[in-house]
């Protein structure tokens, strides 16, 4: 996979205008943008349509975590947005994850649209590592696989473990990416882009190190350069 198809930029900004400015600056170097609760609560599906009109793929990161029936409904609604990827929280348990997977498959067929990749969040990268972190991440990754999900979100620190146990083909998405010298903010299980590449992550999610840089394009180019000089 080319480096630029591995980089996902998290559009955690207040306004559609701000998002648009960043997308335009990154235009030809980033293909996938993550829309999370920050921007989605402010602007809803219109922000997704706006990005798609610019030819971008969308990762909707709302981390659905509710009773199976509600999550299935949310996933059905999300499928109609023609997303590339969406998240559910793997803490929700097997029945909830199965409901999400089934809803995505059925709704994609019913609407005749591509099915988004369904990714389970394991343990937030803002939570500090403790003695149980690896076990919980692995337990939730196994649950996600059993439920028919396409992959999980895990920090760089657990990515190699998940890859070793679940093999190739199970997607690993890694946030908490911090190029050397950038502020970790609230991220506790953070790592550099090069370390993420080595750990076996398929997709790297980067927010603040790009969107809060005074020159987002230069920041993204630095990350892409680091990725290309550290092939997986
Ligand atoms: O700004 P930063 O690079 O820390 O952004 C990381 C993004 O990844 C945020 O949008 C956050 O919501 C998301 N995320 C995360 N940890 C997870 C799942 C998603 O940081 N486990």
PDB file of C-alpha atoms and ligand atoms in Angstrom:
ATOM      1  CA  UNK A   1       0.000   0.000   0.000  1.00  0.00           C
ATOM      2  CA  UNK A   2       1.323   3.489  -0.837  1.00  0.00           C
ATOM      3  CA  UNK A   3       2.119   5.693   2.173  1.00  0.00           C
ATOM      4  CA  UNK A   4      -0.577   8.184   1.269  1.00  0.00           C
ATOM      5  CA  UNK A   5      -3.238   5.473   1.320  1.00  0.00           C
ATOM      6  CA  UNK A   6      -2.183   4.634   4.883  1.00  0.00           C
ATOM      7  CA  UNK A   7      -2.473   8.137   6.295  1.00  0.00           C
ATOM      8  CA  UNK A   8      -5.844   9.211   7.679  1.00  0.00           C
ATOM      9  CA  UNK A   9      -6.182  12.822   8.808  1.00  0.00           C
ATOM     10  CA  UNK A  10      -8.566  13.423  11.727  1.00  0.00           C
ATOM     11  CA  UNK A  11     -10.601  16.564  11.056  1.00  0.00           C
ATOM     12  CA  UNK A  12     -11.094  17.475  14.716  1.00  0.00           C
ATOM     13  CA  UNK A  13     -11.941  21.128  14.124  1.00  0.00           C
ATOM     14  CA  UNK A  14     -14.893  23.367  15.037  1.00  0.00           C
ATOM     15  CA  UNK A  15     -16.202  24.442  11.680  1.00  0.00           C
ATOM     16  CA  UNK A  16     -16.782  23.210   8.169  1.00  0.00           C
ATOM     17  CA  UNK A  17     -14.771  26.195   6.885  1.00  0.00           C
ATOM     18  CA  UNK A  18     -11.760  25.155   8.919  1.00  0.00           C
ATOM     19  CA  UNK A  19     -12.137  21.575   7.694  1.00  0.00           C
ATOM     20  CA  UNK A  20     -12.412  22.791   4.104  1.00  0.00           C
ATOM     21  CA  UNK A  21      -9.247  24.879   4.433  1.00  0.00           C
ATOM     22  CA  UNK A  22      -7.284  21.874   5.702  1.00  0.00           C
ATOM     23  CA  UNK A  23      -8.686  19.564   3.016  1.00  0.00           C
ATOM     24  CA  UNK A  24      -7.809  22.059   0.306  1.00  0.00           C
ATOM     25  CA  UNK A  25      -4.269  22.451   1.642  1.00  0.00           C
ATOM     26  CA  UNK A  26      -3.802  18.680   1.844  1.00  0.00           C
ATOM     27  CA  UNK A  27      -5.807  18.118  -1.345  1.00  0.00           C
ATOM     28  CA  UNK A  28      -3.511  16.047  -3.496  1.00  0.00           C
ATOM     29  CA  UNK A  29      -1.520  14.342  -0.709  1.00  0.00           C
ATOM     30  CA  UNK A  30      -4.226  12.851   1.567  1.00  0.00           C
ATOM     31  CA  UNK A  31      -7.072  10.626   0.383  1.00  0.00           C
ATOM     32  CA  UNK A  32      -8.820   9.622   3.619  1.00  0.00           C
ATOM     33  CA  UNK A  33     -10.254  11.968   6.229  1.00  0.00           C
ATOM     34  CA  UNK A  34     -11.690  11.022   9.591  1.00  0.00           C
ATOM     35  CA  UNK A  35     -14.830  12.775  10.744  1.00  0.00           C
ATOM     36  CA  UNK A  36     -15.427  12.277  14.465  1.00  0.00           C
ATOM     37  CA  UNK A  37     -17.939  13.553  17.001  1.00  0.00           C
ATOM     38  CA  UNK A  38     -16.334  17.032  17.072  1.00  0.00           C
ATOM     39  CA  UNK A  39     -17.186  17.952  13.479  1.00  0.00           C
ATOM     40  CA  UNK A  40     -20.136  15.579  12.999  1.00  0.00           C
ATOM     41  CA  UNK A  41     -22.091  16.968  15.956  1.00  0.00           C
ATOM     42  CA  UNK A  42     -21.599  20.466  14.535  1.00  0.00           C
ATOM     43  CA  UNK A  43     -22.409  19.764  10.886  1.00  0.00           C
ATOM     44  CA  UNK A  44     -23.845  16.260  10.493  1.00  0.00           C
ATOM     45  CA  UNK A  45     -23.909  14.358   7.199  1.00  0.00           C
ATOM     46  CA  UNK A  46     -23.454  17.542   5.143  1.00  0.00           C
ATOM     47  CA  UNK A  47     -19.773  17.615   6.089  1.00  0.00           C
ATOM     48  CA  UNK A  48     -19.400  14.091   4.734  1.00  0.00           C
ATOM     49  CA  UNK A  49     -21.104  14.947   1.464  1.00  0.00           C
ATOM     50  CA  UNK A  50     -18.901  18.027   1.134  1.00  0.00           C
ATOM     51  CA  UNK A  51     -15.753  15.945   1.527  1.00  0.00           C
ATOM     52  CA  UNK A  52     -17.008  13.310  -0.870  1.00  0.00           C
ATOM     53  CA  UNK A  53     -17.684  16.005  -3.457  1.00  0.00           C
ATOM     54  CA  UNK A  54     -13.938  16.671  -3.293  1.00  0.00           C
ATOM     55  CA  UNK A  55     -13.256  13.001  -4.033  1.00  0.00           C
ATOM     56  CA  UNK A  56     -12.223  12.077  -0.478  1.00  0.00           C
ATOM     57  CA  UNK A  57     -12.867   8.816   1.372  1.00  0.00           C
ATOM     58  CA  UNK A  58     -14.516   9.161   4.750  1.00  0.00           C
ATOM     59  CA  UNK A  59     -13.816   7.364   8.000  1.00  0.00           C
ATOM     60  CA  UNK A  60     -16.756   8.110  10.330  1.00  0.00           C
ATOM     61  CA  UNK A  61     -15.412   7.682  13.855  1.00  0.00           C
ATOM     62  CA  UNK A  62     -18.420   7.891  16.157  1.00  0.00           C
ATOM     63  CA  UNK A  63     -17.483   4.750  18.124  1.00  0.00           C
ATOM     64  CA  UNK A  64     -21.039   3.419  18.358  1.00  0.00           C
ATOM     65  CA  UNK A  65     -21.566   1.804  21.770  1.00  0.00           C
ATOM     66  CA  UNK A  66     -25.165   1.038  22.692  1.00  0.00           C
ATOM     67  CA  UNK A  67     -27.633  -1.844  22.757  1.00  0.00           C
ATOM     68  CA  UNK A  68     -27.442  -4.041  19.636  1.00  0.00           C
ATOM     69  CA  UNK A  69     -30.705  -2.765  18.132  1.00  0.00           C
ATOM     70  CA  UNK A  70     -29.635   0.886  18.409  1.00  0.00           C
ATOM     71  CA  UNK A  71     -26.159   0.225  17.035  1.00  0.00           C
ATOM     72  CA  UNK A  72     -27.634  -1.718  14.104  1.00  0.00           C
ATOM     73  CA  UNK A  73     -29.867   1.273  13.326  1.00  0.00           C
ATOM     74  CA  UNK A  74     -26.939   3.703  13.519  1.00  0.00           C
ATOM     75  CA  UNK A  75     -24.868   1.480  11.229  1.00  0.00           C
ATOM     76  CA  UNK A  76     -27.722   1.246   8.709  1.00  0.00           C
ATOM     77  CA  UNK A  77     -27.966   5.049   8.650  1.00  0.00           C
ATOM     78  CA  UNK A  78     -24.196   5.334   8.293  1.00  0.00           C
ATOM     79  CA  UNK A  79     -24.093   2.896   5.355  1.00  0.00           C
ATOM     80  CA  UNK A  80     -26.333   5.225   3.371  1.00  0.00           C
ATOM     81  CA  UNK A  81     -23.571   7.873   3.657  1.00  0.00           C
ATOM     82  CA  UNK A  82     -21.269   5.722   1.483  1.00  0.00           C
ATOM     83  CA  UNK A  83     -18.402   5.658   3.928  1.00  0.00           C
ATOM     84  CA  UNK A  84     -15.009   4.035   3.587  1.00  0.00           C
ATOM     85  CA  UNK A  85     -14.825   3.022   7.235  1.00  0.00           C
ATOM     86  CA  UNK A  86     -16.698   3.435  10.521  1.00  0.00           C
ATOM     87  CA  UNK A  87     -16.098   2.538  14.167  1.00  0.00           C
ATOM     88  CA  UNK A  88     -18.069   0.739  16.839  1.00  0.00           C
ATOM     89  CA  UNK A  89     -16.745   0.238  20.371  1.00  0.00           C
ATOM     90  CA  UNK A  90     -15.673  -3.367  20.948  1.00  0.00           C
ATOM     91  CA  UNK A  91     -16.484  -2.962  24.641  1.00  0.00           C
ATOM     92  CA  UNK A  92     -20.124  -3.271  23.546  1.00  0.00           C
ATOM     93  CA  UNK A  93     -19.804  -7.072  23.443  1.00  0.00           C
ATOM     94  CA  UNK A  94     -20.280  -9.835  20.898  1.00  0.00           C
ATOM     95  CA  UNK A  95     -24.004  -9.389  20.291  1.00  0.00           C
ATOM     96  CA  UNK A  96     -23.595  -5.664  19.616  1.00  0.00           C
ATOM     97  CA  UNK A  97     -20.648  -6.225  17.264  1.00  0.00           C
ATOM     98  CA  UNK A  98     -22.517  -8.952  15.385  1.00  0.00           C
ATOM     99  CA  UNK A  99     -25.526  -6.649  15.037  1.00  0.00           C
ATOM    100  CA  UNK A 100     -23.253  -3.942  13.569  1.00  0.00           C
ATOM    101  CA  UNK A 101     -21.625  -6.328  11.118  1.00  0.00           C
ATOM    102  CA  UNK A 102     -24.942  -7.822   9.984  1.00  0.00           C
ATOM    103  CA  UNK A 103     -26.590  -4.405   9.610  1.00  0.00           C
ATOM    104  CA  UNK A 104     -23.716  -3.134   7.458  1.00  0.00           C
ATOM    105  CA  UNK A 105     -23.827  -6.149   5.149  1.00  0.00           C
ATOM    106  CA  UNK A 106     -27.601  -6.161   4.762  1.00  0.00           C
ATOM    107  CA  UNK A 107     -27.952  -2.417   4.280  1.00  0.00           C
ATOM    108  CA  UNK A 108     -25.161  -2.228   1.710  1.00  0.00           C
ATOM    109  CA  UNK A 109     -26.936  -4.898  -0.323  1.00  0.00           C
ATOM    110  CA  UNK A 110     -30.351  -3.277   0.161  1.00  0.00           C
ATOM    111  CA  UNK A 111     -29.085   0.137  -0.991  1.00  0.00           C
ATOM    112  CA  UNK A 112     -26.663  -1.283  -3.542  1.00  0.00           C
ATOM    113  CA  UNK A 113     -23.784   0.781  -2.133  1.00  0.00           C
ATOM    114  CA  UNK A 114     -20.277  -0.326  -1.090  1.00  0.00           C
ATOM    115  CA  UNK A 115     -20.143  -1.714   2.439  1.00  0.00           C
ATOM    116  CA  UNK A 116     -17.949   0.367   4.765  1.00  0.00           C
ATOM    117  CA  UNK A 117     -15.184  -1.371   6.679  1.00  0.00           C
ATOM    118  CA  UNK A 118     -16.404  -1.903  10.244  1.00  0.00           C
ATOM    119  CA  UNK A 119     -13.662  -1.340  12.787  1.00  0.00           C
ATOM    120  CA  UNK A 120     -13.855  -2.054  16.535  1.00  0.00           C
ATOM    121  CA  UNK A 121     -12.249   0.319  19.015  1.00  0.00           C
ATOM    122  CA  UNK A 122     -10.372  -1.702  21.651  1.00  0.00           C
ATOM    123  CA  UNK A 123      -8.922   0.606  24.350  1.00  0.00           C
ATOM    124  CA  UNK A 124      -8.646   4.351  23.759  1.00  0.00           C
ATOM    125  CA  UNK A 125      -5.084   5.497  23.107  1.00  0.00           C
ATOM    126  CA  UNK A 126      -5.623   8.267  25.674  1.00  0.00           C
ATOM    127  CA  UNK A 127      -5.826   5.614  28.415  1.00  0.00           C
ATOM    128  CA  UNK A 128      -2.486   4.873  30.044  1.00  0.00           C
ATOM    129  CA  UNK A 129      -1.114   1.372  29.746  1.00  0.00           C
ATOM    130  CA  UNK A 130      -1.580  -0.880  32.771  1.00  0.00           C
ATOM    131  CA  UNK A 131      -1.014  -4.566  33.479  1.00  0.00           C
ATOM    132  CA  UNK A 132      -4.285  -5.526  31.753  1.00  0.00           C
ATOM    133  CA  UNK A 133      -4.089  -3.401  28.597  1.00  0.00           C
ATOM    134  CA  UNK A 134      -2.647  -6.057  26.272  1.00  0.00           C
ATOM    135  CA  UNK A 135      -5.150  -8.671  27.475  1.00  0.00           C
ATOM    136  CA  UNK A 136      -8.138  -6.363  27.081  1.00  0.00           C
ATOM    137  CA  UNK A 137      -7.054  -5.213  23.620  1.00  0.00           C
ATOM    138  CA  UNK A 138      -6.522  -8.820  22.512  1.00  0.00           C
ATOM    139  CA  UNK A 139      -9.802 -10.012  24.017  1.00  0.00           C
ATOM    140  CA  UNK A 140     -11.698  -7.237  22.193  1.00  0.00           C
ATOM    141  CA  UNK A 141      -9.794  -7.851  18.955  1.00  0.00           C
ATOM    142  CA  UNK A 142     -10.746 -11.549  19.080  1.00  0.00           C
ATOM    143  CA  UNK A 143     -14.358 -10.586  19.771  1.00  0.00           C
ATOM    144  CA  UNK A 144     -14.320  -8.180  16.822  1.00  0.00           C
ATOM    145  CA  UNK A 145     -12.987 -10.877  14.527  1.00  0.00           C
ATOM    146  CA  UNK A 146     -15.510 -13.427  15.796  1.00  0.00           C
ATOM    147  CA  UNK A 147     -18.315 -10.943  15.128  1.00  0.00           C
ATOM    148  CA  UNK A 148     -17.207 -10.494  11.526  1.00  0.00           C
ATOM    149  CA  UNK A 149     -15.675  -7.015  11.839  1.00  0.00           C
ATOM    150  CA  UNK A 150     -12.933  -5.992   9.415  1.00  0.00           C
ATOM    151  CA  UNK A 151     -10.420  -4.864  12.002  1.00  0.00           C
ATOM    152  CA  UNK A 152      -9.681  -2.882  15.145  1.00  0.00           C
ATOM    153  CA  UNK A 153      -8.264   0.376  16.420  1.00  0.00           C
ATOM    154  CA  UNK A 154      -5.249  -0.283  18.624  1.00  0.00           C
ATOM    155  CA  UNK A 155      -2.212   1.688  19.735  1.00  0.00           C
ATOM    156  CA  UNK A 156       1.220   1.042  18.265  1.00  0.00           C
ATOM    157  CA  UNK A 157       2.073  -0.791  21.470  1.00  0.00           C
ATOM    158  CA  UNK A 158      -0.526  -3.498  20.830  1.00  0.00           C
ATOM    159  CA  UNK A 159      -0.552  -3.560  17.035  1.00  0.00           C
ATOM    160  CA  UNK A 160       2.195  -6.156  16.704  1.00  0.00           C
ATOM    161  CA  UNK A 161       0.463  -8.422  19.221  1.00  0.00           C
ATOM    162  CA  UNK A 162      -2.842  -8.192  17.361  1.00  0.00           C
ATOM    163  CA  UNK A 163      -1.116  -8.787  14.027  1.00  0.00           C
ATOM    164  CA  UNK A 164       0.749 -11.804  15.420  1.00  0.00           C
ATOM    165  CA  UNK A 165      -2.424 -13.397  16.764  1.00  0.00           C
ATOM    166  CA  UNK A 166      -4.972 -12.457  14.091  1.00  0.00           C
ATOM    167  CA  UNK A 167      -2.746 -12.512  11.041  1.00  0.00           C
ATOM    168  CA  UNK A 168      -2.690 -10.489   7.842  1.00  0.00           C
ATOM    169  CA  UNK A 169      -5.969  -9.326   6.430  1.00  0.00           C
ATOM    170  CA  UNK A 170      -7.363  -8.133   9.764  1.00  0.00           C
ATOM    171  CA  UNK A 171      -7.105  -4.347   9.612  1.00  0.00           C
ATOM    172  CA  UNK A 172      -5.279  -2.430  12.337  1.00  0.00           C
ATOM    173  CA  UNK A 173      -5.908   1.305  12.597  1.00  0.00           C
ATOM    174  CA  UNK A 174      -3.543   3.226  14.864  1.00  0.00           C
ATOM    175  CA  UNK A 175      -4.160   6.670  16.349  1.00  0.00           C
ATOM    176  CA  UNK A 176      -1.910   8.414  18.874  1.00  0.00           C
ATOM    177  CA  UNK A 177       0.717   9.114  16.212  1.00  0.00           C
ATOM    178  CA  UNK A 178       3.241  11.727  17.257  1.00  0.00           C
ATOM    179  CA  UNK A 179       6.207  12.639  15.060  1.00  0.00           C
ATOM    180  CA  UNK A 180       9.353  13.154  17.133  1.00  0.00           C
ATOM    181  CA  UNK A 181       9.248  16.526  18.894  1.00  0.00           C
ATOM    182  CA  UNK A 182       5.451  17.035  18.762  1.00  0.00           C
ATOM    183  CA  UNK A 183       3.207  17.372  21.797  1.00  0.00           C
ATOM    184  CA  UNK A 184       1.431  14.155  22.899  1.00  0.00           C
ATOM    185  CA  UNK A 185      -1.507  16.129  24.378  1.00  0.00           C
ATOM    186  CA  UNK A 186      -3.958  13.677  25.974  1.00  0.00           C
ATOM    187  CA  UNK A 187      -2.544  10.644  24.125  1.00  0.00           C
ATOM    188  CA  UNK A 188      -0.835   8.260  26.563  1.00  0.00           C
ATOM    189  CA  UNK A 189      -0.008   5.297  24.281  1.00  0.00           C
ATOM    190  CA  UNK A 190       1.515   7.397  21.492  1.00  0.00           C
ATOM    191  CA  UNK A 191       4.300   6.547  19.023  1.00  0.00           C
ATOM    192  CA  UNK A 192       6.061   7.921  15.957  1.00  0.00           C
ATOM    193  CA  UNK A 193       4.878   7.253  12.386  1.00  0.00           C
ATOM    194  CA  UNK A 194       7.946   5.063  11.806  1.00  0.00           C
ATOM    195  CA  UNK A 195       7.155   2.952  14.891  1.00  0.00           C
ATOM    196  CA  UNK A 196       3.556   2.560  13.722  1.00  0.00           C
ATOM    197  CA  UNK A 197       4.742   1.318  10.324  1.00  0.00           C
ATOM    198  CA  UNK A 198       7.027  -1.220  11.972  1.00  0.00           C
ATOM    199  CA  UNK A 199       4.304  -2.459  14.316  1.00  0.00           C
ATOM    200  CA  UNK A 200       2.197  -3.651  11.390  1.00  0.00           C
ATOM    201  CA  UNK A 201      -0.531  -0.985  11.415  1.00  0.00           C
ATOM    202  CA  UNK A 202      -2.438  -0.663   8.157  1.00  0.00           C
ATOM    203  CA  UNK A 203      -3.712   2.880   8.726  1.00  0.00           C
ATOM    204  CA  UNK A 204      -2.284   5.722  10.801  1.00  0.00           C
ATOM    205  CA  UNK A 205      -4.680   8.318  12.175  1.00  0.00           C
ATOM    206  CA  UNK A 206      -3.146  11.741  12.707  1.00  0.00           C
ATOM    207  CA  UNK A 207      -5.064  14.726  14.012  1.00  0.00           C
ATOM    208  CA  UNK A 208      -3.425  17.565  15.944  1.00  0.00           C
ATOM    209  CA  UNK A 209       0.121  17.109  14.604  1.00  0.00           C
ATOM    210  CA  UNK A 210      -1.326  18.032  11.186  1.00  0.00           C
ATOM    211  CA  UNK A 211      -4.494  20.066  11.717  1.00  0.00           C
ATOM    212  CA  UNK A 212      -3.020  22.272  14.454  1.00  0.00           C
ATOM    213  CA  UNK A 213       0.293  22.817  12.687  1.00  0.00           C
ATOM    214  CA  UNK A 214       0.656  26.313  11.231  1.00  0.00           C
ATOM    215  CA  UNK A 215       1.449  24.578   7.942  1.00  0.00           C
ATOM    216  CA  UNK A 216      -0.687  21.395   7.749  1.00  0.00           C
ATOM    217  CA  UNK A 217       0.617  20.503   4.308  1.00  0.00           C
ATOM    218  CA  UNK A 218       4.264  20.618   5.394  1.00  0.00           C
ATOM    219  CA  UNK A 219       3.399  18.576   8.517  1.00  0.00           C
ATOM    220  CA  UNK A 220       1.628  15.915   6.429  1.00  0.00           C
ATOM    221  CA  UNK A 221       4.506  15.788   3.952  1.00  0.00           C
ATOM    222  CA  UNK A 222       6.993  15.257   6.791  1.00  0.00           C
ATOM    223  CA  UNK A 223       4.917  12.333   8.063  1.00  0.00           C
ATOM    224  CA  UNK A 224       4.601  10.806   4.578  1.00  0.00           C
ATOM    225  CA  UNK A 225       8.355  11.123   4.162  1.00  0.00           C
ATOM    226  CA  UNK A 226       8.949   9.362   7.480  1.00  0.00           C
ATOM    227  CA  UNK A 227       6.589   6.575   6.373  1.00  0.00           C
ATOM    228  CA  UNK A 228       8.322   6.107   3.040  1.00  0.00           C
ATOM    229  CA  UNK A 229      11.730   5.876   4.691  1.00  0.00           C
ATOM    230  CA  UNK A 230      10.469   3.188   7.114  1.00  0.00           C
ATOM    231  CA  UNK A 231       8.653   0.640   4.950  1.00  0.00           C
ATOM    232  CA  UNK A 232       6.715  -2.014   6.906  1.00  0.00           C
TER     233      UNK A 232
HETATM  234  O1  LIG B   1      -5.097  14.694  17.504  1.00  0.00           O
HETATM  235  P1  LIG B   1      -4.778  13.230  17.533  1.00  0.00           P
HETATM  236  O2  LIG B   1      -3.731  12.818  16.518  1.00  0.00           O
HETATM  237  O3  LIG B   1      -4.472  12.726  18.928  1.00  0.00           O
HETATM  238  O4  LIG B   1      -6.140  12.546  17.063  1.00  0.00           O
HETATM  239  C1  LIG B   1      -6.375  11.170  17.162  1.00  0.00           C
HETATM  240  C2  LIG B   1      -7.753  10.880  16.651  1.00  0.00           C
HETATM  241  O5  LIG B   1      -8.004   9.483  16.752  1.00  0.00           O
HETATM  242  C3  LIG B   1      -8.859  11.569  17.420  1.00  0.00           C
HETATM  243  O6  LIG B   1      -9.824  11.974  16.464  1.00  0.00           O
HETATM  244  C4  LIG B   1      -9.447  10.499  18.323  1.00  0.00           C
HETATM  245  O7  LIG B   1     -10.821  10.673  18.502  1.00  0.00           O
HETATM  246  C5  LIG B   1      -9.167   9.234  17.523  1.00  0.00           C
HETATM  247  N1  LIG B   1      -9.015   8.003  18.316  1.00  0.00           N
HETATM  248  C6  LIG B   1      -8.064   7.863  19.303  1.00  0.00           C
HETATM  249  N2  LIG B   1      -7.968   6.691  20.004  1.00  0.00           N
HETATM  250  C7  LIG B   1      -8.764   5.660  19.704  1.00  0.00           C
HETATM  251  C8  LIG B   1      -9.729   5.782  18.690  1.00  0.00           C
HETATM  252  C9  LIG B   1      -9.808   6.987  17.982  1.00  0.00           C
HETATM  253  O8  LIG B   1      -7.285   8.807  19.539  1.00  0.00           O
HETATM  254  N3  LIG B   1      -8.614   4.502  20.338  1.00  0.00           N
END
